[in-house]
XYZ file of C-alpha atoms in Angstrom:
772
model
C 4.892 -37.223 -21.470
C 5.114 -37.112 -17.706
C 3.686 -33.595 -17.382
C 0.675 -34.450 -19.544
C 0.061 -37.556 -17.474
C 0.158 -35.580 -14.217
C -2.255 -32.996 -15.550
C -5.195 -35.457 -15.640
C -6.540 -37.023 -12.441
C -8.525 -39.754 -14.172
C -9.520 -40.979 -17.595
C -12.279 -43.291 -18.677
C -13.349 -45.257 -21.740
C -16.628 -46.989 -22.545
C -16.235 -50.736 -23.336
C -18.736 -53.608 -23.927
C -18.096 -54.583 -20.320
C -18.939 -51.118 -18.964
C -16.940 -47.997 -18.099
C -13.212 -48.498 -17.525
C -11.653 -45.899 -15.134
C -7.909 -45.314 -15.122
C -6.759 -43.259 -12.172
C -3.496 -41.321 -11.982
C -1.924 -41.957 -8.590
C 0.360 -38.961 -8.966
C -2.516 -36.601 -9.726
C -4.657 -37.998 -6.888
C -1.678 -37.592 -4.559
C -1.460 -33.897 -5.487
C -5.196 -33.463 -4.947
C -4.875 -35.113 -1.514
C -1.888 -32.920 -0.562
C -3.693 -29.800 -1.755
C -6.630 -30.664 0.484
C -4.330 -31.228 3.457
C -2.641 -27.896 2.763
C -6.016 -26.141 2.590
C -7.096 -27.575 5.927
C -3.774 -26.583 7.495
C -4.398 -22.996 6.402
C -7.886 -23.066 7.870
C -6.604 -24.383 11.204
C -3.848 -21.755 11.252
C -6.410 -19.014 10.622
C -8.655 -20.354 13.394
C -5.699 -20.479 15.795
C -4.571 -16.976 14.825
C -8.129 -15.688 15.215
C -8.187 -17.012 18.800
C -4.728 -15.649 19.668
C -5.519 -12.292 18.063
C -8.860 -12.192 19.850
C -7.322 -12.558 23.313
C -4.264 -10.316 22.778
C -2.507 -9.112 24.979
C -3.625 -12.207 26.887
C -2.441 -15.708 26.042
C -3.371 -19.325 26.829
C -0.478 -19.346 29.299
C -1.848 -16.342 31.191
C -5.259 -18.073 31.300
C -3.667 -21.130 32.940
C -1.829 -18.887 35.412
C -5.126 -17.266 36.502
C -6.747 -20.705 36.926
C -3.788 -22.000 38.936
C -3.841 -18.903 41.146
C -7.565 -19.389 41.842
C -7.175 -23.112 42.579
C -4.051 -22.499 44.676
C -5.762 -19.867 46.795
C -8.673 -22.267 47.381
C -6.326 -24.921 48.737
C -4.831 -22.255 51.006
C -8.350 -21.553 52.320
C -8.350 -18.046 50.768
C -11.393 -17.091 48.675
C -10.094 -14.507 46.216
C -13.407 -14.696 44.358
C -15.222 -13.126 47.319
C -17.938 -15.791 47.174
C -18.393 -15.852 43.387
C -16.972 -19.389 43.017
C -19.511 -20.677 45.524
C -22.316 -18.877 43.715
C -21.247 -20.345 40.351
C -21.094 -23.813 41.959
C -24.683 -23.479 43.175
C -25.826 -22.491 39.675
C -24.310 -25.584 38.034
C -26.888 -28.319 37.294
C -26.836 -31.276 39.651
C -27.044 -34.950 38.772
C -24.924 -37.437 36.917
C -22.273 -36.707 34.323
C -19.268 -34.438 34.734
C -20.862 -32.523 37.637
C -21.343 -35.626 39.811
C -18.694 -35.077 42.517
C -18.324 -31.943 44.682
C -14.606 -31.749 43.770
C -15.395 -31.679 40.043
C -18.066 -29.033 40.566
C -15.651 -26.910 42.614
C -12.886 -27.156 39.986
C -15.313 -26.301 37.189
C -16.599 -23.306 39.141
C -13.079 -22.045 39.708
C -12.289 -22.503 35.991
C -15.385 -20.515 34.999
C -14.545 -17.762 37.503
C -10.892 -17.643 36.336
C -11.928 -17.453 32.677
C -14.252 -14.563 33.454
C -11.516 -12.715 35.357
C -9.062 -13.398 32.535
C -11.456 -12.087 29.875
C -12.271 -9.012 31.963
C -8.545 -8.388 32.274
C -8.114 -8.621 28.512
C -11.014 -6.225 27.981
C -9.548 -3.795 30.519
C -6.069 -3.950 28.973
C -7.462 -3.449 25.472
C -9.562 -0.458 26.458
C -6.605 0.997 28.323
C -4.386 0.503 25.275
C -7.008 2.123 23.024
C -7.178 5.074 25.406
C -3.388 5.357 25.429
C -3.200 5.175 21.626
C -5.725 8.020 21.399
C -3.080 10.329 22.876
C -1.081 12.066 20.140
C 0.595 14.805 22.165
C 3.946 13.063 21.703
C 3.884 14.013 18.005
C 3.805 17.722 18.801
C 6.755 17.733 21.192
C 10.105 18.971 19.962
C 12.870 16.446 19.446
C 14.829 16.024 22.675
C 12.163 17.834 24.745
C 9.893 14.952 25.695
C 7.585 15.750 28.617
C 7.330 13.571 31.730
C 3.722 12.755 30.808
C 4.771 11.440 27.402
C 7.569 9.359 28.951
C 5.104 7.722 31.348
C 2.676 7.212 28.437
C 5.383 5.508 26.358
C 6.239 3.150 29.240
C 2.576 2.180 29.636
C 2.167 1.522 25.901
C 5.292 -0.647 25.891
C 4.058 -2.644 28.875
C 0.656 -3.317 27.288
C 2.091 -4.255 23.892
C 5.334 -5.931 24.886
C 4.213 -9.514 24.196
C 5.048 -10.526 20.639
C 2.090 -9.284 18.586
C 0.840 -10.823 15.369
C 0.113 -8.674 12.327
C -3.498 -7.881 13.265
C -3.188 -8.061 17.073
C -3.684 -4.327 17.581
C -6.570 -3.791 15.142
C -9.342 -3.670 17.736
C -7.194 -1.530 20.061
C -6.640 1.198 17.506
C -8.813 4.302 18.005
C -11.350 5.396 15.408
C -10.579 8.326 13.144
C -12.260 11.347 14.787
C -14.530 13.717 12.870
C -13.072 17.244 13.198
C -15.368 20.099 14.097
C -16.670 22.122 11.154
C -15.369 25.509 12.459
C -11.859 24.022 12.909
C -11.839 22.562 9.381
C -13.178 25.788 7.831
C -10.599 27.875 9.686
C -7.733 25.626 8.549
C -9.076 25.595 4.984
C -9.237 29.396 4.764
C -5.757 29.618 6.212
C -4.485 27.193 3.544
C -5.900 29.163 0.574
C -5.000 32.638 1.857
C -1.583 32.773 0.119
C -3.180 31.686 -3.185
C -5.851 34.403 -3.368
C -5.952 38.168 -3.593
C -8.073 40.117 -1.107
C -11.186 40.070 -3.270
C -11.028 36.344 -3.990
C -10.328 35.564 -0.335
C -13.249 37.706 0.881
C -15.581 35.880 -1.507
C -14.360 32.464 -0.313
C -14.610 33.575 3.313
C -18.241 34.593 2.721
C -19.057 31.229 1.096
C -17.349 29.370 3.947
C -19.223 31.301 6.657
C -22.547 30.705 4.927
C -21.786 26.999 4.661
C -20.658 26.777 8.281
C -23.760 28.502 9.631
C -26.500 27.069 7.396
C -25.571 23.819 5.645
C -22.755 22.220 7.606
C -24.520 21.453 10.934
C -26.957 19.057 9.266
C -24.249 17.364 7.170
C -21.977 17.041 10.196
C -24.644 15.173 12.186
C -24.848 12.476 9.516
C -21.054 12.234 9.406
C -20.791 11.872 13.192
C -23.483 9.186 13.057
C -21.445 7.316 10.439
C -18.293 7.601 12.561
C -20.139 5.906 15.451
C -21.446 3.111 13.247
C -18.590 2.494 10.766
C -15.023 1.477 11.556
C -13.687 4.476 9.653
C -15.846 7.348 8.419
C -13.615 8.064 5.385
C -11.938 4.961 3.953
C -14.872 3.140 2.317
C -16.097 6.309 0.580
C -12.533 7.235 -0.415
C -11.961 3.829 -2.016
C -15.278 3.862 -3.821
C -15.526 7.443 -5.097
C -11.881 8.382 -5.622
C -10.775 5.071 -7.112
C -13.474 2.573 -8.053
C -15.973 5.046 -9.559
C -13.392 6.795 -11.693
C -13.995 6.000 -15.367
C -10.606 7.293 -16.553
C -7.844 4.820 -17.538
C -5.898 3.369 -14.603
C -2.621 3.655 -16.473
C -0.818 6.922 -15.620
C -3.935 8.379 -13.915
C -4.070 5.999 -10.947
C -1.480 3.213 -11.024
C 2.040 3.986 -9.825
C 5.420 2.279 -10.225
C 8.180 1.117 -7.881
C 11.868 0.635 -8.730
C 14.258 -1.841 -7.124
C 17.888 -1.629 -5.970
C 19.565 0.469 -8.663
C 23.182 0.589 -7.504
C 23.808 -3.166 -7.256
C 23.225 -6.105 -9.585
C 22.477 -9.634 -8.344
C 22.277 -11.366 -11.732
C 21.627 -10.545 -15.372
C 19.567 -13.700 -15.943
C 15.920 -12.740 -16.349
C 14.385 -16.092 -15.381
C 16.702 -16.519 -12.378
C 15.754 -13.165 -10.897
C 12.095 -13.950 -11.287
C 12.612 -17.384 -9.725
C 13.972 -15.873 -6.515
C 11.608 -12.883 -6.500
C 8.412 -14.908 -7.005
C 9.532 -17.444 -4.388
C 10.226 -14.614 -1.904
C 6.810 -13.086 -2.625
C 5.004 -16.322 -1.852
C 7.090 -16.664 1.322
C 5.809 -13.204 2.265
C 2.242 -14.244 1.430
C 2.631 -17.285 3.689
C 3.788 -15.035 6.535
C 0.866 -12.718 5.772
C -1.632 -15.596 5.923
C -0.131 -16.797 9.209
C 0.088 -13.224 10.592
C 3.786 -13.717 11.292
C 4.701 -10.252 9.991
C 5.320 -7.714 12.727
C 2.999 -4.688 12.711
C 4.646 -1.452 11.592
C 5.260 0.676 14.691
C 5.769 4.451 14.754
C 8.732 5.259 17.021
C 8.909 1.518 17.637
C 5.962 1.637 20.068
C 2.808 2.997 18.344
C 1.151 0.360 16.112
C -0.063 1.293 12.645
C -3.185 -0.202 11.079
C -2.487 -3.305 8.966
C -5.852 -3.823 7.302
C -4.662 -2.707 3.842
C -2.314 -5.692 3.678
C -5.210 -8.165 3.527
C -5.787 -7.669 -0.220
C -2.180 -7.561 -1.349
C -2.314 -10.930 -3.112
C -5.039 -12.726 -5.106
C -6.770 -9.403 -5.828
C -8.009 -7.943 -9.109
C -9.975 -4.858 -10.024
C -13.012 -5.915 -12.061
C -14.279 -3.234 -14.501
C -17.891 -2.064 -14.293
C -19.924 0.399 -16.344
C -20.529 2.740 -13.390
C -18.141 1.453 -10.726
C -15.389 -1.131 -10.527
C -15.194 -3.939 -7.991
C -12.210 -5.303 -6.086
C -12.286 -9.106 -6.250
C -10.219 -10.766 -3.538
C -9.693 -14.524 -3.157
C -8.559 -16.232 0.006
C -5.848 -18.094 -1.892
C -4.353 -18.605 -5.327
C -1.853 -21.254 -6.344
C -0.586 -19.753 -9.596
C 0.683 -16.582 -11.273
C -0.257 -15.291 -14.722
C 2.699 -14.517 -17.013
C 2.954 -12.405 -20.169
C 5.745 -12.774 -22.725
C 5.901 -11.760 -26.398
C 2.152 -11.374 -26.715
C 1.327 -14.740 -25.060
C -0.303 -15.438 -21.690
C 0.700 -18.375 -19.482
C -0.389 -19.897 -16.197
C 2.475 -20.992 -13.911
C 1.737 -23.133 -10.868
C 3.522 -22.109 -7.671
C 3.103 -25.428 -5.848
C 3.700 -29.114 -6.425
C 1.111 -30.708 -4.208
C 1.392 -28.811 -0.931
C 5.023 -27.781 -1.453
C 6.007 -24.328 -2.702
C 8.251 -24.625 -5.742
C 11.907 -23.845 -5.099
C 13.481 -20.811 -6.799
C 15.381 -23.074 -9.209
C 12.101 -24.774 -10.226
C 10.464 -21.399 -10.830
C 13.498 -20.279 -12.847
C 13.095 -23.372 -15.023
C 9.408 -22.602 -15.570
C 10.068 -19.004 -16.579
C 12.901 -20.132 -18.848
C 10.506 -22.554 -20.547
C 8.264 -19.592 -21.370
C 11.220 -17.606 -22.694
C 12.208 -20.559 -24.905
C 8.674 -21.175 -26.194
C 8.662 -20.163 -29.911
C 4.880 -20.268 -30.413
C 3.301 -17.061 -31.769
C 0.423 -15.141 -30.153
C -3.111 -16.158 -31.068
C -5.154 -13.671 -33.124
C -5.986 -10.679 -30.911
C -3.948 -11.995 -27.956
C -0.873 -9.769 -28.215
C -2.548 -6.445 -27.320
C -5.319 -7.905 -25.154
C -4.057 -6.229 -21.952
C -4.572 -2.826 -23.591
C -8.187 -3.245 -22.450
C -6.960 -2.680 -18.879
C -5.070 0.448 -20.007
C -7.986 2.217 -21.711
C -11.312 3.563 -20.475
C -13.112 1.568 -17.811
C -16.540 1.651 -19.468
C -15.178 0.251 -22.736
C -13.357 -2.509 -20.853
C -16.484 -3.381 -18.847
C -18.584 -3.627 -22.005
C -15.968 -5.767 -23.786
C -15.616 -8.033 -20.763
C -19.343 -8.671 -20.680
C -19.657 -9.139 -24.444
C -16.603 -11.257 -25.219
C -15.254 -12.763 -21.966
C -18.319 -14.044 -20.120
C -18.281 -17.624 -21.398
C -16.211 -20.321 -23.062
C -12.455 -20.401 -23.346
C -12.162 -16.602 -23.067
C -13.814 -16.676 -19.633
C -11.569 -19.550 -18.526
C -8.434 -17.738 -19.676
C -9.517 -14.420 -18.133
C -10.298 -16.227 -14.863
C -6.755 -17.617 -14.853
C -5.414 -14.046 -14.970
C -7.876 -12.475 -12.557
C -7.587 -15.308 -10.030
C -3.764 -15.318 -10.095
C -1.747 -14.349 -7.016
C -0.289 -11.512 -9.091
C 0.765 -10.774 -12.662
C 4.256 -11.274 -14.079
C 5.765 -9.747 -17.222
C 8.849 -11.139 -18.959
C 9.735 -7.923 -20.769
C 11.664 -7.893 -24.021
C 13.394 -4.578 -23.300
C 16.408 -3.900 -21.079
C 16.470 -1.069 -18.547
C 18.722 -0.119 -15.661
C 20.102 2.956 -13.929
C 23.485 4.134 -15.185
C 24.760 7.044 -13.028
C 26.783 8.198 -16.046
C 23.617 8.388 -18.189
C 21.013 10.564 -16.476
C 18.270 9.639 -18.975
C 18.511 5.947 -18.038
C 16.575 6.388 -14.789
C 13.747 8.235 -16.551
C 13.496 5.584 -19.272
C 13.392 2.903 -16.570
C 10.549 4.763 -14.835
C 8.563 5.250 -18.067
C 8.825 1.545 -18.837
C 7.421 0.701 -15.390
C 4.684 3.352 -15.503
C 3.080 2.210 -18.746
C 5.356 -0.092 -20.794
C 4.108 -0.331 -24.376
C 0.498 -0.002 -23.116
C -0.367 -3.674 -23.690
C 2.280 -5.608 -21.747
C 1.014 -4.804 -18.234
C -2.223 -6.034 -16.624
C -3.156 -2.791 -14.875
C -6.134 -4.356 -13.037
C -4.046 -6.717 -10.881
C -3.119 -5.583 -7.371
C 0.448 -5.456 -8.666
C 2.447 -6.553 -11.708
C 6.047 -7.750 -11.381
C 8.097 -6.619 -14.388
C 11.363 -8.405 -15.207
C 13.386 -6.769 -17.953
C 15.604 -8.728 -20.304
C 18.765 -7.801 -18.384
C 17.314 -8.944 -15.037
C 16.308 -5.511 -13.731
C 12.971 -5.503 -11.885
C 10.123 -3.194 -10.964
C 6.444 -3.068 -10.027
C 3.337 -1.465 -11.459
C 0.696 -1.199 -8.731
C -3.050 -0.634 -8.735
C -3.986 2.022 -6.170
C -7.535 1.230 -4.980
C -6.697 -1.665 -2.654
C -3.908 0.060 -0.707
C -1.400 2.917 -0.566
C 2.284 2.901 -1.491
C 3.788 2.095 1.964
C 1.966 -1.264 1.897
C 3.525 -2.438 -1.368
C 6.804 -0.906 -0.145
C 6.722 -3.239 2.868
C 6.410 -6.265 0.571
C 9.104 -4.985 -1.790
C 11.633 -4.425 1.006
C 11.057 -7.974 2.265
C 11.375 -9.456 -1.226
C 14.564 -7.617 -2.194
C 16.139 -8.272 1.194
C 15.228 -11.972 1.102
C 16.534 -12.359 -2.446
C 19.843 -10.638 -1.699
C 20.664 -11.874 1.790
C 18.897 -15.258 2.083
C 18.253 -16.879 -1.300
C 21.271 -15.850 -3.351
C 22.627 -17.069 -6.688
C 25.312 -19.392 -8.046
C 28.552 -18.030 -9.490
C 26.965 -18.193 -12.942
C 23.931 -16.151 -11.836
C 21.356 -18.943 -11.579
C 19.129 -19.826 -8.610
C 20.623 -22.216 -6.097
C 19.643 -25.880 -6.265
C 18.749 -28.384 -8.958
C 15.358 -28.049 -10.685
C 12.889 -30.896 -11.155
C 12.549 -31.456 -14.938
C 9.426 -33.595 -14.406
C 7.330 -30.565 -13.445
C 4.416 -29.879 -15.788
C 5.241 -27.079 -18.205
C 3.525 -23.680 -17.884
C 0.020 -23.768 -19.321
C -0.632 -21.619 -22.371
C -3.923 -19.716 -22.023
C -6.293 -20.161 -24.953
C -8.359 -17.361 -26.484
C -10.977 -16.992 -29.181
C -11.067 -13.263 -29.867
C -13.461 -12.173 -32.640
C -12.920 -9.216 -34.956
C -15.318 -6.973 -33.015
C -13.300 -7.535 -29.843
C -10.032 -6.850 -31.652
C -11.454 -3.501 -32.751
C -12.229 -2.621 -29.109
C -8.721 -3.727 -28.083
C -7.177 -1.512 -30.762
C -9.347 1.431 -29.672
C -8.250 1.033 -26.034
C -4.654 0.731 -27.201
C -4.876 4.023 -29.094
C -6.349 5.767 -26.023
C -3.570 4.357 -23.844
C -0.846 5.273 -26.328
C -2.045 8.873 -26.517
C -1.985 9.033 -22.718
C 1.474 7.439 -22.428
C 3.015 9.579 -25.167
C 1.828 12.719 -23.376
C 3.655 11.876 -20.138
C 7.026 13.473 -19.584
C 8.909 11.739 -16.788
C 12.165 13.056 -15.373
C 13.894 10.989 -12.681
C 17.216 11.865 -11.092
C 19.436 11.116 -8.122
C 20.359 14.170 -6.044
C 23.865 13.486 -4.737
C 25.131 16.610 -2.899
C 23.465 15.637 0.388
C 20.663 13.645 2.008
C 18.911 13.576 5.343
C 22.185 13.524 7.292
C 23.097 17.106 6.466
C 19.480 18.288 6.331
C 19.120 17.432 10.025
C 21.961 19.838 10.776
C 19.560 22.575 9.693
C 17.432 21.487 12.683
C 14.409 20.658 10.582
C 12.690 17.525 9.333
C 13.940 16.233 5.957
C 10.371 16.181 4.628
C 9.744 19.835 5.536
C 13.087 20.768 3.949
C 12.165 19.108 0.649
C 8.596 20.466 0.637
C 9.775 24.050 1.127
C 12.374 23.497 -1.610
C 9.533 22.331 -3.889
C 7.659 25.579 -3.201
C 10.755 27.615 -4.083
C 11.353 25.533 -7.219
C 7.723 25.839 -8.345
C 7.700 29.625 -7.915
C 10.882 29.910 -9.961
C 9.398 27.573 -12.575
C 5.912 29.087 -12.920
C 6.229 32.505 -11.283
C 3.330 31.800 -8.926
C 2.181 29.570 -6.089
C -0.355 26.769 -6.413
C -2.473 24.430 -4.336
C -0.076 21.694 -3.218
C -0.979 18.144 -2.227
C 1.262 16.074 0.012
C 0.041 12.660 1.118
C 0.349 11.684 4.767
C -0.790 8.516 6.533
C -3.648 8.189 9.031
C -2.773 4.581 9.892
C -2.582 5.327 13.608
C -6.372 4.981 13.355
C -8.254 1.825 12.489
C -8.591 1.359 8.712
C -6.903 4.712 8.155
C -5.430 5.467 4.738
C -4.271 8.982 3.852
C -4.876 12.656 4.479
C -3.712 15.726 2.570
C -1.108 18.141 3.853
C -1.566 21.471 2.078
C 2.109 22.332 1.817
C 1.723 25.798 0.322
C 1.358 27.973 3.451
C 1.624 31.652 4.223
C 4.910 30.909 5.994
C 6.423 28.985 3.065
C 5.342 31.629 0.530
C 6.861 34.380 2.712
C 10.175 32.499 2.732
C 10.054 31.886 -1.043
C 9.303 35.519 -1.828
C 12.175 36.640 0.398
C 14.533 34.210 -1.330
C 13.473 35.384 -4.785
C 13.800 39.070 -3.890
C 17.418 38.466 -2.869
C 17.666 41.511 -0.600
C 17.214 39.863 2.804
C 19.958 39.084 5.297
C 20.867 35.432 5.765
C 19.667 35.513 9.388
C 16.247 36.778 8.297
C 15.994 34.068 5.644
C 16.934 31.434 8.216
C 14.222 32.720 10.527
C 11.618 32.658 7.752
C 12.664 29.154 6.777
C 12.371 27.878 10.344
C 8.888 29.376 10.654
C 7.858 27.709 7.388
C 9.370 24.410 8.492
C 7.675 24.554 11.885
C 4.347 25.312 10.215
C 4.730 22.416 7.780
C 5.639 19.952 10.516
C 2.651 21.056 12.572
C 0.290 20.614 9.595
C 1.731 17.168 8.881
C 1.121 16.139 12.489
C -2.417 17.490 12.415
C -3.100 15.468 9.280
C -1.705 12.283 10.810
C -3.744 12.750 13.998
C -7.098 13.138 12.266
C -7.283 16.937 12.170
C -6.764 17.335 8.440
C -8.879 19.384 6.062
C -9.594 17.528 2.859
C -11.010 14.153 3.950
C -13.513 15.911 6.203
C -14.639 18.251 3.415
C -14.741 15.317 0.973
C -17.118 13.386 3.248
C -19.284 16.450 3.917
C -19.575 16.866 0.142
C -20.698 13.239 -0.280
C -23.326 13.626 2.447
C -24.604 16.762 0.714
C -24.962 14.792 -2.533
C -26.806 11.958 -0.749
C -29.185 14.483 0.804
C -29.601 16.514 -2.383
C -28.276 19.629 -0.657
C -26.502 22.225 -2.817
C -23.374 23.845 -1.401
C -21.471 26.390 -3.559
C -18.638 26.318 -1.013
C -18.119 22.542 -1.175
C -18.546 22.479 -4.954
C -15.773 25.036 -5.333
C -13.460 23.356 -2.819
C -13.773 19.937 -4.448
C -13.149 21.346 -7.941
C -9.864 23.101 -7.106
C -6.995 21.510 -9.098
C -3.864 20.171 -7.380
C -1.222 21.545 -9.741
C 1.564 20.239 -7.544
C 0.930 16.735 -6.204
C 3.717 15.304 -4.040
C 4.476 12.204 -2.043
C 7.397 10.938 0.010
C 8.166 7.229 -0.288
C 8.546 5.221 2.906
C 11.645 3.065 3.304
C 13.360 0.760 5.807
C 10.017 -0.398 7.207
C 11.666 -3.807 7.642
C 15.149 -3.931 9.139
C 16.470 -6.853 7.071
C 19.961 -5.372 6.729
C 22.079 -2.525 8.060
C 21.970 0.381 5.554
C 25.230 1.740 7.000
C 26.940 -1.570 6.243
C 25.349 -1.854 2.795
C 25.070 1.778 1.604
C 24.551 0.800 -2.046
C 21.493 -1.338 -1.324
C 19.157 1.525 -2.120
C 15.901 1.410 -4.002
C 15.201 4.465 -6.120
C 11.587 4.742 -4.972
C 8.856 5.182 -7.561
C 6.517 7.647 -9.162
C 3.119 8.478 -10.636
C 1.558 10.587 -13.365
C 0.573 14.253 -12.965
C -2.800 14.891 -11.322
C -3.578 18.068 -13.283
C -3.110 18.526 -17.036
C -1.034 21.656 -16.379
C 0.606 20.436 -13.185
C 3.430 18.315 -11.810
C 3.533 15.001 -9.974
C 6.555 14.755 -7.684
C 7.582 11.665 -5.761
C 10.775 11.610 -3.744
C 12.675 9.238 -1.514
C 15.238 10.509 0.971
C 17.369 7.407 0.457
C 19.762 7.405 3.377
C 22.174 9.984 4.670
C 23.666 11.187 1.404
C 21.204 11.004 -1.483
C 17.634 11.775 -2.567
C 15.776 10.304 -5.563
C 13.185 12.397 -7.387
C 10.500 11.316 -9.890
C 8.821 14.248 -11.666
C 5.974 13.908 -14.144
C 4.156 16.398 -16.333
C 2.367 16.457 -19.688
C 3.954 17.388 -23.001
C 0.588 18.831 -24.060
C 0.900 21.611 -21.469
C 2.968 24.574 -22.626
C 3.381 25.688 -19.012
C 5.125 22.627 -17.593
C 8.409 20.857 -18.257
C 9.488 18.028 -15.954
C 13.222 18.370 -16.597
C 13.129 22.144 -16.142
C 11.287 21.713 -12.864
C 13.810 19.070 -11.774
C 16.654 21.516 -12.337
C 14.808 24.113 -10.257
C 14.437 21.534 -7.468
C 18.174 20.847 -7.525
C 18.992 24.534 -7.256
C 16.386 25.172 -4.551
C 17.824 22.405 -2.369
C 21.344 23.800 -2.768
C 20.227 27.370 -2.091
C 18.407 26.475 1.118
C 21.339 24.339 2.288
C 23.609 27.309 1.631
C 21.663 29.407 4.133
C 22.810 27.113 6.903
C 26.348 26.734 5.553
C 25.754 23.068 4.822
C 28.658 21.780 2.692
C 27.626 21.566 -0.942
C 28.851 19.690 -3.954
C 28.188 20.050 -7.643
C 24.823 18.635 -8.597
């Protein structure tokens, strides 16, 4: 067979005359092309490193400076003020390239010009860093921009106007500042005041004052020292201690899911969708490698840190007994695929050429048509990634450290990403509310053994062609995978397309080698561990109640008529809904980004404030005038927006306290205040999903091209996880999770309270309403 012939580069046999080699020209050709492709990538990275290193300068600007220096010399004007002559005297005399005076003069002018050019780059970069350290623009009311901010914006535009590459601004981004301890303590006490009675608050105030006066100064000095030395004083510790050192299962507890377009359908053919999607993902990876993706810019002018994107592909979380490890490869030329209990390896390239979507469709269809059964122990193997981390680490060391098991596991862990050809069908039917929740549950955990939860992300293709992602959280936050997903869905829909029969465009090459079946030798002891992990995962999955719905009465268009931010509107509605649901307030977590700083990730906005609780209590009492309620709402909204801005600009509460706690542990210092702060449960954990980071199409022209966002499991056993996406002008998607084992929570009940809270707040401002 042709594919078997191509799979072997050479063969040999021993004869009486010696060893007879038989080379495969086709295989050697692919090896040669792969080498050429590898060297091309290296050269591109070297070139990008140079261009990134001199940004906002360029080779052209360097030539302009040299020409200006040489031109002024011919005009008898010494713009160097004698420096060129000094450099010329310092050059060694004698034979070689310095022989003639003209050559020595030109070389001196080139050296002087290069120095001036590099000093200019340094000056521009430092100026840009100084400008990006200004965050006053965030605290100015919409439509009331100060003259200072307008001048600042013009300067930033001028210094960053040349087309930047993805990482061009990294060294110009400011470092995340360490807040002062008194400021953090004051904001912390303010945040817990509405959650405590007078006695509890006085006790916490006493603990906080004792910590601030006695323990904190020493801890703060170490933290400031780290901020001087490290690129970011939070991110490495956050990744290690919040994610990698957690021994709980990744499934539900850490990984999150992402849905695709839910109101349109490109094709029902499972293999065809994957063909286009996988091709688009590798196109994105190529742009990522070449740094051709534009940096995300706040307001279109302030660059956001891009470092999290580096580990998007070719990354796997490796289990350890005490701490996991993120393994990242510079490149990977295949994906790992799971279907009906079997694992396959699918090559993405033929030589140096990326396979076309129609070729990838053919490969995935070959897997779907393969009738071979799973090998013993293979079907539920991925349950190891869904159970406890210690058990997985021990099994990996005992059963997957050598032989064919190691080779097969390497094929999965070294893949660009993981792909699942699911046997179920899911989609969103607006007439069937439960369909969206079932779709979300399938993405969150599947059947507990058909997702590889350790991969940076898993692409899930359902039988009817619907797609989704399950994403590991340690390597990056949700907006990063959202950036990829927007590119992929936009490229598939508007650039790649399908035939009238729903297949990928083009004619596939039937001579391609078939997908490679991974081989395992799983002993009985290992199968027992797999079954144990599966039971742990099943218990966890069965306990998750997920309620997803589309809120149709209004979206951000009408919310803005209330003269507030859509996020503040939803967060205050969540506080009202939670009070109606539980009869009390709780510590509320809302994630915000700190990517305006180098290597920034997230900060917590404590959304339950004295202002929001005052509004909620007034709403529940029902005896206040509408004008008073409007005033209370605006105060709560203003407070929330201010806290969100503080978090984004490095003046948050929780990351600072988290790092102070870690320093205290390193130093062996006991702090009752920090111990209590870090043990407080987040019974309401919320997150807004970013969208339209890439303008690949006009949402007004294509209003149905809406993703439904994604969701995550509850953080507390007796709490709620709420993810929402304000998807355009007229709709909001919500994803609410809780645990069946808690008698105090019910995701659907809470969802109904959210609906009513949104309508009630809108009614205060006479926003037109519709039936929910």
